[in-house]
CSV table of C-alpha atoms and ligand atoms in Angstrom, one decimal:
chain,number,residue,atom,x,y,z
A,1,UNK,CA,-5.8,-6.2,-16.6
A,2,UNK,CA,-3.7,-3.5,-15.2
A,3,UNK,CA,-0.6,-2.9,-13.6
A,4,UNK,CA,0.6,-1.0,-11.2
A,5,UNK,CA,3.8,0.4,-9.3
A,6,UNK,CA,4.5,2.1,-6.1
A,7,UNK,CA,7.6,3.1,-3.9
A,8,UNK,CA,7.6,5.0,-1.1
A,9,UNK,CA,10.3,6.3,1.4
A,10,UNK,CA,10.5,7.5,5.0
A,11,UNK,CA,12.7,8.7,7.6
A,12,UNK,CA,13.5,7.1,10.7
A,13,UNK,CA,13.1,9.7,13.5
A,14,UNK,CA,13.4,9.1,17.4
A,15,UNK,CA,10.3,9.9,18.8
A,16,UNK,CA,7.9,8.5,16.5
A,17,UNK,CA,5.6,5.0,16.4
A,18,UNK,CA,6.7,2.2,14.1
A,19,UNK,CA,4.2,1.7,11.7
A,20,UNK,CA,3.9,-0.9,8.8
A,21,UNK,CA,1.4,-2.7,6.8
A,22,UNK,CA,-1.0,-1.0,9.9
A,23,UNK,CA,0.8,-3.1,12.7
A,24,UNK,CA,2.5,-0.9,15.2
A,25,UNK,CA,5.9,-2.7,15.4
A,26,UNK,CA,8.0,-2.4,18.7
A,27,UNK,CA,11.3,-0.6,17.7
A,28,UNK,CA,13.8,2.2,18.8
A,29,UNK,CA,12.6,4.1,15.8
A,30,UNK,CA,9.4,5.3,13.9
A,31,UNK,CA,9.1,6.6,10.9
A,32,UNK,CA,8.5,10.7,10.7
A,33,UNK,CA,5.7,11.7,8.1
A,34,UNK,CA,2.4,13.6,7.9
A,35,UNK,CA,0.1,10.9,8.4
A,36,UNK,CA,1.3,8.1,10.7
A,37,UNK,CA,4.2,7.4,8.1
A,38,UNK,CA,3.3,3.7,7.3
A,39,UNK,CA,5.9,3.3,3.6
A,40,UNK,CA,4.2,0.0,3.1
A,41,UNK,CA,0.5,1.0,2.8
A,42,UNK,CA,1.6,4.4,1.1
A,43,UNK,CA,4.1,2.1,-1.9
A,44,UNK,CA,0.2,0.4,-2.1
A,45,UNK,CA,-2.1,3.7,-2.4
A,46,UNK,CA,0.5,4.7,-5.5
A,47,UNK,CA,0.6,1.3,-7.1
A,48,UNK,CA,-3.5,1.3,-7.3
A,49,UNK,CA,-3.7,4.5,-7.9
A,50,UNK,CA,-0.7,4.2,-11.0
A,51,UNK,CA,-2.9,1.2,-11.9
A,52,UNK,CA,-6.6,2.8,-12.4
A,53,UNK,CA,-4.3,5.8,-14.0
A,54,UNK,CA,-5.3,8.1,-11.3
A,55,UNK,CA,-2.3,9.9,-10.0
A,56,UNK,CA,-1.4,9.9,-6.7
A,57,UNK,CA,-1.3,9.4,-3.4
A,58,UNK,CA,0.0,13.2,-2.9
A,59,UNK,CA,-2.9,14.4,-5.0
A,60,UNK,CA,-5.9,12.5,-3.2
A,61,UNK,CA,-4.4,12.9,0.0
A,62,UNK,CA,-2.1,16.0,0.1
A,63,UNK,CA,0.2,17.1,2.4
A,64,UNK,CA,-1.8,20.6,3.1
A,65,UNK,CA,-4.8,19.3,4.3
A,66,UNK,CA,-4.7,19.2,8.2
A,67,UNK,CA,-7.3,16.7,8.4
A,68,UNK,CA,-4.7,13.9,7.5
A,69,UNK,CA,-2.5,14.7,10.0
A,70,UNK,CA,-1.3,12.2,12.0
A,71,UNK,CA,-4.4,10.0,10.2
A,72,UNK,CA,-4.4,5.9,9.8
A,73,UNK,CA,-2.8,4.8,6.5
A,74,UNK,CA,-5.3,2.3,6.9
A,75,UNK,CA,-7.9,4.4,6.0
A,76,UNK,CA,-6.4,6.3,3.5
A,77,UNK,CA,-5.9,2.7,1.5
A,78,UNK,CA,-9.3,2.3,2.2
A,79,UNK,CA,-10.2,5.7,0.7
A,80,UNK,CA,-7.8,4.7,-2.7
A,81,UNK,CA,-9.8,1.4,-3.2
A,82,UNK,CA,-12.6,3.1,-3.4
A,83,UNK,CA,-11.2,5.8,-6.0
A,84,UNK,CA,-10.2,2.5,-7.5
A,85,UNK,CA,-13.9,0.7,-7.6
A,86,UNK,CA,-15.0,3.9,-8.6
A,87,UNK,CA,-13.3,4.1,-11.7
A,88,UNK,CA,-14.5,0.7,-12.2
A,89,UNK,CA,-11.4,-1.5,-11.3
A,90,UNK,CA,-11.3,-4.5,-9.2
A,91,UNK,CA,-8.2,-5.3,-7.0
A,92,UNK,CA,-7.2,-9.0,-8.6
A,93,UNK,CA,-3.9,-9.0,-6.3
A,94,UNK,CA,-1.1,-7.0,-4.1
A,95,UNK,CA,2.7,-7.6,-4.0
A,96,UNK,CA,5.3,-5.9,-1.8
A,97,UNK,CA,8.4,-5.8,-0.5
A,98,UNK,CA,9.8,-3.5,2.7
A,99,UNK,CA,13.8,-3.0,2.4
A,100,UNK,CA,14.8,-2.5,5.9
A,101,UNK,CA,17.6,-2.9,7.9
A,102,UNK,CA,16.1,-3.7,11.3
A,103,UNK,CA,14.0,-5.0,13.5
A,104,UNK,CA,13.0,-8.1,12.2
A,105,UNK,CA,9.1,-8.2,10.7
A,106,UNK,CA,8.8,-12.1,10.5
A,107,UNK,CA,6.4,-12.3,13.2
A,108,UNK,CA,4.4,-9.3,12.2
A,109,UNK,CA,3.6,-10.3,8.2
A,110,UNK,CA,0.9,-12.3,9.1
A,111,UNK,CA,-1.1,-9.6,10.7
A,112,UNK,CA,0.1,-6.5,8.0
A,113,UNK,CA,-2.1,-9.2,5.3
A,114,UNK,CA,-4.5,-9.3,8.1
A,115,UNK,CA,-4.9,-5.8,7.9
A,116,UNK,CA,-4.5,-4.9,4.2
A,117,UNK,CA,-7.0,-7.8,3.2
A,118,UNK,CA,-9.5,-5.9,5.1
A,119,UNK,CA,-8.7,-2.7,4.2
A,120,UNK,CA,-9.1,-3.4,0.2
A,121,UNK,CA,-11.6,-6.6,0.6
A,122,UNK,CA,-9.3,-9.2,-1.5
A,123,UNK,CA,-8.6,-12.6,0.4
A,124,UNK,CA,-5.3,-12.9,2.1
A,125,UNK,CA,-3.8,-15.6,-0.2
A,126,UNK,CA,-3.6,-12.4,-3.1
A,127,UNK,CA,-1.5,-10.2,-1.3
A,128,UNK,CA,2.3,-11.2,-0.5
A,129,UNK,CA,4.3,-8.9,2.3
A,130,UNK,CA,7.8,-9.5,2.2
A,131,UNK,CA,11.0,-7.8,3.8
A,132,UNK,CA,14.7,-8.0,3.2
A,133,UNK,CA,18.1,-6.0,3.9
A,134,UNK,CA,20.4,-4.0,2.1
A,135,UNK,CA,23.2,-6.2,3.9
A,136,UNK,CA,24.0,-2.7,5.4
A,137,UNK,CA,24.2,-0.9,2.1
A,138,UNK,CA,22.7,2.7,1.4
A,139,UNK,CA,20.6,4.3,3.5
A,140,UNK,CA,18.6,1.6,5.0
A,141,UNK,CA,21.9,-0.1,5.0
A,142,UNK,CA,22.5,2.0,7.8
A,143,UNK,CA,19.1,2.5,9.4
A,144,UNK,CA,17.8,5.9,8.2
A,145,UNK,CA,15.2,5.1,6.7
A,146,UNK,CA,12.4,2.4,5.3
A,147,UNK,CA,11.8,1.8,1.6
A,148,UNK,CA,8.8,0.3,0.0
A,149,UNK,CA,7.9,-1.4,-2.9
A,150,UNK,CA,4.6,-2.3,-4.5
A,151,UNK,CA,2.8,-3.7,-7.5
A,152,UNK,CA,-0.5,-5.0,-7.9
A,153,UNK,CA,-3.1,-5.8,-10.7
A,154,UNK,CA,-6.7,-4.4,-11.3
A,155,UNK,CA,-8.8,-6.4,-13.1
A,156,UNK,CA,-11.4,-3.7,-15.3
A,157,UNK,CA,-14.6,-5.0,-14.7
A,158,UNK,CA,-16.4,-2.0,-17.1
A,159,UNK,CA,-14.9,-4.0,-20.2
A,160,UNK,CA,-16.2,-6.9,-18.7
A,161,UNK,CA,-19.5,-5.7,-17.9
A,162,UNK,CA,-19.3,-3.6,-21.6
A,163,UNK,CA,-18.7,-7.4,-22.7
A,164,UNK,CA,-21.4,-9.5,-21.5
A,165,UNK,CA,-24.0,-6.7,-22.8
A,166,UNK,CA,-23.0,-7.1,-26.1
A,167,UNK,CA,-22.3,-10.5,-25.9
A,168,UNK,CA,-26.3,-10.3,-24.2
A,169,UNK,CA,-27.4,-8.7,-27.4
A,170,UNK,CA,-25.6,-10.4,-29.8
A,171,UNK,CA,-27.0,-13.9,-28.5
A,172,UNK,CA,-23.5,-15.0,-28.8
B,201,LIG,MG1,4.8,8.0,2.1
């Protein structure tokens, strides 16, 4: 097994939609960014890339590349999972925390989990999204932006494959 950790922050801006976990959430502000600024999915991508020792999201999907302007981060997540699978890993589970004062996310969590499940092709029962406030403390508490954290486990299927081949050859 391999563990990965990801963390991301985006600032609020008046003239943007708020997209979290691939869900457009009604709010007075959205998040600034080159893509759709989906801070939750960016943290997940970084956790996946981290676990596979593949660097970070900026290396694979750079801001300087205009083809990523305004792109749905669900597309980036889908591509990240392809990179991870090409390296010989399967995603075991994903756990995440969004940190923000407002808006309340409870009504949208299920749709976020469904979107992440569709993009990663893993079971919804292996994906967790939760949200917390910081009791009005810090930049999230002042509603200046949103932070997201993610941890993932990857299963090294290339090792399993090697083990299976060895077992077959030795008859064990
Ligand atoms: Mg980001």
